[in-house]
Short mmCIF file of C-alpha atoms in Angstrom, two decimals:
data_model
loop_
_atom_site.label_atom_id
_atom_site.label_comp_id
_atom_site.label_asym_id
_atom_site.label_seq_id
_atom_site.Cartn_x
_atom_site.Cartn_y
_atom_site.Cartn_z
CA UNK A 21 18.61 9.76 2.40
CA UNK A 22 20.05 12.46 0.26
CA UNK A 23 23.78 12.37 0.82
CA UNK A 24 24.34 16.14 0.89
CA UNK A 25 23.04 18.26 3.75
CA UNK A 26 20.29 20.66 2.73
CA UNK A 27 20.80 24.38 3.28
CA UNK A 28 17.06 24.91 3.22
CA UNK A 29 14.11 22.72 4.10
CA UNK A 30 10.56 22.72 2.81
CA UNK A 31 7.80 24.32 4.77
CA UNK A 32 5.83 21.82 6.86
CA UNK A 33 2.74 22.40 4.73
CA UNK A 34 4.64 21.54 1.53
CA UNK A 35 6.03 18.18 2.64
CA UNK A 36 4.99 15.05 0.75
CA UNK A 37 5.93 11.38 0.43
CA UNK A 38 9.24 12.24 -1.28
CA UNK A 39 10.60 13.99 1.82
CA UNK A 40 12.75 11.87 4.16
CA UNK A 41 10.99 13.11 7.29
CA UNK A 42 7.56 12.08 5.98
CA UNK A 43 8.60 8.91 4.16
CA UNK A 44 10.47 7.37 7.10
CA UNK A 45 7.52 7.98 9.45
CA UNK A 46 4.77 6.82 7.12
CA UNK A 47 6.70 3.61 6.56
CA UNK A 48 6.53 2.92 10.31
CA UNK A 49 3.01 1.73 9.50
CA UNK A 50 3.76 -1.96 9.03
CA UNK A 51 0.79 -2.58 6.75
CA UNK A 52 1.78 0.23 4.38
CA UNK A 53 5.43 -0.76 4.53
CA UNK A 54 4.66 -4.42 3.80
CA UNK A 55 2.40 -3.51 0.89
CA UNK A 56 5.06 -1.32 -0.71
CA UNK A 57 7.80 -3.90 -0.24
CA UNK A 58 5.71 -6.69 -1.73
CA UNK A 59 4.93 -4.53 -4.75
CA UNK A 60 8.62 -3.81 -5.33
CA UNK A 61 10.29 -7.09 -4.35
CA UNK A 62 7.59 -9.46 -5.64
CA UNK A 63 7.96 -11.62 -2.54
CA UNK A 64 5.79 -12.27 0.49
CA UNK A 65 7.05 -10.25 3.45
CA UNK A 66 6.78 -11.93 6.83
CA UNK A 67 6.59 -10.38 10.28
CA UNK A 68 8.34 -7.03 10.09
CA UNK A 69 10.79 -5.91 12.74
CA UNK A 70 12.06 -2.35 12.39
CA UNK A 71 15.73 -2.15 13.30
CA UNK A 72 15.23 1.17 15.06
CA UNK A 73 18.17 0.94 17.40
CA UNK A 74 20.46 0.31 14.43
CA UNK A 75 18.88 2.98 12.24
CA UNK A 76 22.23 4.75 12.31
CA UNK A 77 25.10 2.37 11.62
CA UNK A 78 28.81 2.75 12.16
CA UNK A 79 30.49 -0.58 11.37
CA UNK A 80 33.48 0.33 13.56
CA UNK A 81 34.64 3.57 15.18
CA UNK A 82 36.81 4.77 12.29
CA UNK A 83 34.45 3.65 9.52
CA UNK A 84 32.06 5.85 7.60
CA UNK A 85 28.65 5.90 9.27
CA UNK A 86 25.25 5.88 7.60
CA UNK A 87 21.71 6.80 8.54
CA UNK A 88 18.96 4.81 6.86
CA UNK A 89 15.42 5.96 6.05
CA UNK A 90 13.66 2.59 6.45
CA UNK A 91 15.65 -0.32 7.85
CA UNK A 92 13.95 -3.60 8.76
CA UNK A 93 14.01 -7.34 8.61
CA UNK A 94 11.63 -10.29 8.54
CA UNK A 95 12.36 -13.98 9.06
CA UNK A 96 14.33 -14.35 5.82
CA UNK A 97 15.68 -10.99 4.74
CA UNK A 98 17.03 -7.60 5.75
CA UNK A 99 15.79 -4.61 3.77
CA UNK A 100 16.84 -0.98 3.49
CA UNK A 101 14.58 1.44 1.59
CA UNK A 102 15.70 4.98 0.75
CA UNK A 103 13.80 7.90 -0.76
CA UNK A 104 16.19 9.72 -3.11
CA UNK A 105 15.33 13.09 -4.67
CA UNK A 106 18.76 14.17 -5.91
CA UNK A 107 21.70 12.47 -7.56
CA UNK A 108 25.36 12.95 -6.70
CA UNK A 109 26.40 10.10 -9.00
CA UNK A 110 27.30 7.75 -6.17
CA UNK A 111 24.16 5.66 -5.76
CA UNK A 112 25.73 2.39 -6.94
CA UNK A 113 28.57 2.63 -4.45
CA UNK A 114 26.24 3.80 -1.71
CA UNK A 115 24.07 0.73 -2.30
CA UNK A 116 27.16 -1.45 -2.09
CA UNK A 117 28.20 0.12 1.23
CA UNK A 118 24.67 -0.02 2.70
CA UNK A 119 24.40 -3.69 1.83
CA UNK A 120 27.75 -4.54 3.41
CA UNK A 121 26.93 -2.52 6.54
CA UNK A 122 23.55 -4.25 6.92
CA UNK A 123 25.19 -7.68 6.59
CA UNK A 124 27.68 -6.90 9.32
CA UNK A 125 25.01 -5.26 11.47
CA UNK A 126 22.84 -8.40 11.32
CA UNK A 127 25.52 -11.05 11.70
CA UNK A 128 26.43 -11.48 15.37
CA UNK A 129 29.77 -12.85 16.49
CA UNK A 130 29.92 -16.62 16.10
CA UNK A 131 27.52 -16.73 13.14
CA UNK A 132 28.26 -18.75 10.02
CA UNK A 133 28.09 -17.40 6.48
CA UNK A 134 25.07 -19.57 5.80
CA UNK A 135 23.22 -17.53 8.43
CA UNK A 136 23.33 -14.41 6.26
CA UNK A 137 19.84 -13.24 5.34
CA UNK A 138 18.71 -12.17 1.90
CA UNK A 139 19.80 -8.56 1.60
CA UNK A 140 17.85 -5.94 -0.38
CA UNK A 141 18.69 -2.28 -0.87
CA UNK A 142 15.95 -0.23 -2.54
CA UNK A 143 16.31 3.35 -3.76
CA UNK A 144 13.07 5.09 -4.72
CA UNK A 145 14.38 7.80 -7.05
CA UNK A 146 12.47 10.77 -8.38
CA UNK A 147 14.91 10.84 -11.32
CA UNK A 148 16.45 8.30 -13.69
CA UNK A 149 19.63 7.08 -11.95
CA UNK A 150 21.00 5.28 -15.01
CA UNK A 151 19.60 7.44 -17.85
CA UNK A 152 18.14 4.47 -19.75
CA UNK A 153 14.47 5.39 -19.46
CA UNK A 154 13.60 2.18 -17.61
CA UNK A 155 11.07 2.41 -14.78
CA UNK A 156 12.99 -0.01 -12.55
CA UNK A 157 16.53 -1.39 -12.43
CA UNK A 158 17.26 -4.69 -10.65
CA UNK A 159 20.88 -5.68 -10.05
CA UNK A 160 22.20 -9.05 -8.90
CA UNK A 161 25.69 -10.57 -9.12
CA UNK A 162 26.57 -12.75 -12.11
CA UNK A 163 29.65 -14.27 -13.70
CA UNK A 164 30.00 -12.60 -17.11
CA UNK A 165 32.79 -14.81 -18.51
CA UNK A 166 30.38 -17.03 -20.44
CA UNK A 167 27.68 -16.54 -23.04
CA UNK A 168 25.04 -17.40 -20.48
CA UNK A 169 25.78 -15.48 -17.24
CA UNK A 170 26.05 -17.65 -14.13
CA UNK A 171 24.26 -16.26 -11.06
CA UNK A 172 26.39 -15.96 -7.96
CA UNK A 173 23.36 -16.71 -5.76
CA UNK A 174 24.61 -14.63 -2.87
CA UNK A 175 21.03 -13.56 -2.02
CA UNK A 176 21.67 -9.86 -2.57
CA UNK A 177 19.80 -7.46 -4.80
CA UNK A 178 19.98 -3.73 -5.42
CA UNK A 179 16.83 -2.13 -6.80
CA UNK A 180 16.45 1.39 -8.15
CA UNK A 181 12.99 2.76 -8.93
CA UNK A 182 12.90 5.51 -11.56
CA UNK A 183 9.59 7.15 -10.70
CA UNK A 184 10.25 9.83 -13.33
CA UNK A 185 10.01 7.24 -16.13
CA UNK A 186 7.69 8.23 -18.94
CA UNK A 187 6.84 4.67 -19.93
CA UNK A 188 5.70 2.59 -16.95
CA UNK A 189 3.57 0.07 -18.85
CA UNK A 190 5.92 -2.76 -17.90
CA UNK A 191 5.04 -2.31 -14.22
CA UNK A 192 2.16 -3.91 -12.38
CA UNK A 193 -0.85 -1.65 -12.06
CA UNK A 194 -0.46 -0.99 -8.33
CA UNK A 195 3.20 -0.07 -8.64
CA UNK A 196 2.54 2.06 -11.72
CA UNK A 197 -0.06 4.07 -9.82
CA UNK A 198 2.35 4.43 -6.91
CA UNK A 199 4.75 6.06 -9.38
CA UNK A 200 1.95 8.44 -10.37
CA UNK A 201 1.41 9.32 -6.72
CA UNK A 202 5.13 10.01 -6.26
CA UNK A 203 4.87 12.38 -9.23
CA UNK A 204 2.17 14.33 -7.40
CA UNK A 205 -0.92 12.90 -9.08
CA UNK A 206 -4.11 12.16 -7.18
CA UNK A 207 -4.12 8.90 -5.22
CA UNK A 208 -6.10 6.26 -7.14
CA UNK A 209 -5.56 2.97 -5.29
CA UNK A 210 -6.44 1.85 -1.77
CA UNK A 211 -2.73 1.85 -0.98
CA UNK A 212 -1.95 5.35 -2.23
CA UNK A 213 -5.17 6.70 -0.72
CA UNK A 214 -4.14 5.32 2.67
CA UNK A 215 -0.67 6.77 2.21
CA UNK A 216 -2.19 10.14 1.41
CA UNK A 217 -4.58 10.01 4.35
CA UNK A 218 -1.78 9.01 6.73
CA UNK A 219 0.36 11.92 5.58
CA UNK A 220 -2.55 14.35 5.85
CA UNK A 221 -3.27 13.19 9.38
CA UNK A 222 0.37 13.46 10.36
CA UNK A 223 0.58 17.00 9.07
CA UNK A 224 -2.31 17.95 11.36
CA UNK A 225 -0.40 16.79 14.44
CA UNK A 226 1.23 19.61 16.35
CA UNK A 227 3.86 17.30 17.85
CA UNK A 228 4.94 16.05 14.44
CA UNK A 229 5.21 19.60 13.16
CA UNK A 230 7.30 20.61 16.16
CA UNK A 231 9.52 17.59 15.61
CA UNK A 232 10.10 18.65 12.02
CA UNK A 233 10.95 22.20 13.03
CA UNK A 234 13.40 20.89 15.61
CA UNK A 235 14.85 18.48 13.10
CA UNK A 236 15.44 21.11 10.42
CA UNK A 237 16.88 23.62 12.87
CA UNK A 238 19.33 21.12 14.33
CA UNK A 239 20.36 19.64 11.00
CA UNK A 240 21.19 23.06 9.57
CA UNK A 241 23.44 23.69 12.57
CA UNK A 242 25.57 20.60 12.09
CA UNK A 243 28.40 20.25 9.64
CA UNK A 244 29.27 17.02 7.92
CA UNK A 245 31.56 14.90 10.08
CA UNK A 246 31.50 11.19 9.22
CA UNK A 247 27.79 10.43 8.88
CA UNK A 248 26.07 11.30 5.64
CA UNK A 249 23.75 13.74 7.40
CA UNK A 250 26.32 14.91 9.91
CA UNK A 251 27.29 13.86 13.40
CA UNK A 252 26.68 16.07 16.40
CA UNK A 253 29.69 18.28 17.16
CA UNK A 254 28.92 17.99 20.86
CA UNK A 255 26.56 19.36 23.41
CA UNK A 256 26.79 23.13 23.62
CA UNK A 257 28.61 24.40 26.65
CA UNK A 258 26.84 26.11 29.49
CA UNK A 259 23.37 24.70 28.89
CA UNK A 260 20.98 25.63 31.62
CA UNK A 261 18.61 23.18 33.26
CA UNK A 262 15.49 24.44 31.51
CA UNK A 263 17.03 23.94 28.06
CA UNK A 264 18.20 20.47 29.09
CA UNK A 265 14.73 19.43 30.23
CA UNK A 266 13.29 20.72 26.97
CA UNK A 267 15.85 18.67 25.04
CA UNK A 268 14.84 15.56 27.01
CA UNK A 269 11.19 16.15 26.19
CA UNK A 270 12.02 16.59 22.51
CA UNK A 271 14.12 13.42 22.55
CA UNK A 272 11.23 11.40 24.00
CA UNK A 273 8.98 12.73 21.25
CA UNK A 274 11.42 11.72 18.51
CA UNK A 275 11.86 8.26 20.02
CA UNK A 276 8.09 7.75 20.14
CA UNK A 277 8.07 8.20 16.36
CA UNK A 278 10.63 5.45 15.90
CA UNK A 279 13.80 7.47 15.38
CA UNK A 280 17.07 5.87 16.41
CA UNK A 281 18.97 7.04 19.51
CA UNK A 282 21.80 8.16 17.25
CA UNK A 283 19.56 10.37 15.16
CA UNK A 284 17.79 11.75 18.24
CA UNK A 285 21.16 12.65 19.72
CA UNK A 286 21.95 14.56 16.53
CA UNK A 287 18.72 16.53 16.59
CA UNK A 288 18.61 17.35 20.32
CA UNK A 289 22.34 17.69 21.01
CA UNK A 290 21.97 15.31 23.94
CA UNK A 291 24.76 12.81 24.60
CA UNK A 292 24.05 9.43 23.03
CA UNK A 293 24.22 7.62 26.37
CA UNK A 294 21.51 9.92 27.76
CA UNK A 295 19.23 9.14 24.81
CA UNK A 296 19.91 5.42 25.16
CA UNK A 297 18.82 5.64 28.82
CA UNK A 298 15.54 7.15 27.63
CA UNK A 299 15.07 4.17 25.31
CA UNK A 300 15.52 1.77 28.22
CA UNK A 301 12.83 3.61 30.20
CA UNK A 302 10.22 3.47 27.41
#
């Protein structure tokens, strides 16, 4: 997600795949998500489990929290995918923090280091994050003390897609045409056509539109306070029962679209424990 809160949001009709709200929901389609991941990572993705309840992560109470766009795991790896449309010059360090947080989040007490899964962080950027003109940047850890670098083999990788690249001939055809779609060109592959159709269908749904309006209204009300997109500053005093019931209904709608309890609490101003009770009742 973009690390700075937006003062203005796009109109519902103008949203596309590069918007967090759309991207995170489209990627809830496991087939589309798997296809995109396999194009980027060049590995076979197993059974996907979305880590919805951990979508918002705070490693410990006093640590900086994060909210992830797409956060999932399969049998062998944990993966975080972010759509990034602006640069504040901190992507490398953000990737480092996201990777560490995901490791801790997926390593229960009593685990051994050998139990750590492969850990991927992917930023899909609509700009060139490293100003080298390359369409994709893959980073792993190596010892640089020798002529031939020695891989650390810690099973981590940070990947940055530069969808603004002018020369994408080094990419596979499917991925290259995905870049074109990100740039606003007409969908040409089965994958991008399905993406486009899914987005079009979503934008016809009244509930999804209402969710977006609620989301933008709430997010503009919150100031930054620990999480990258802001943490709720508390439930407003003196709420009346009708407003509370409406907030509960909105929360249920957000949860049905796969949002985390933490994020739903932000958008509805409901206490987190109330939202978590709703999750248990689903």
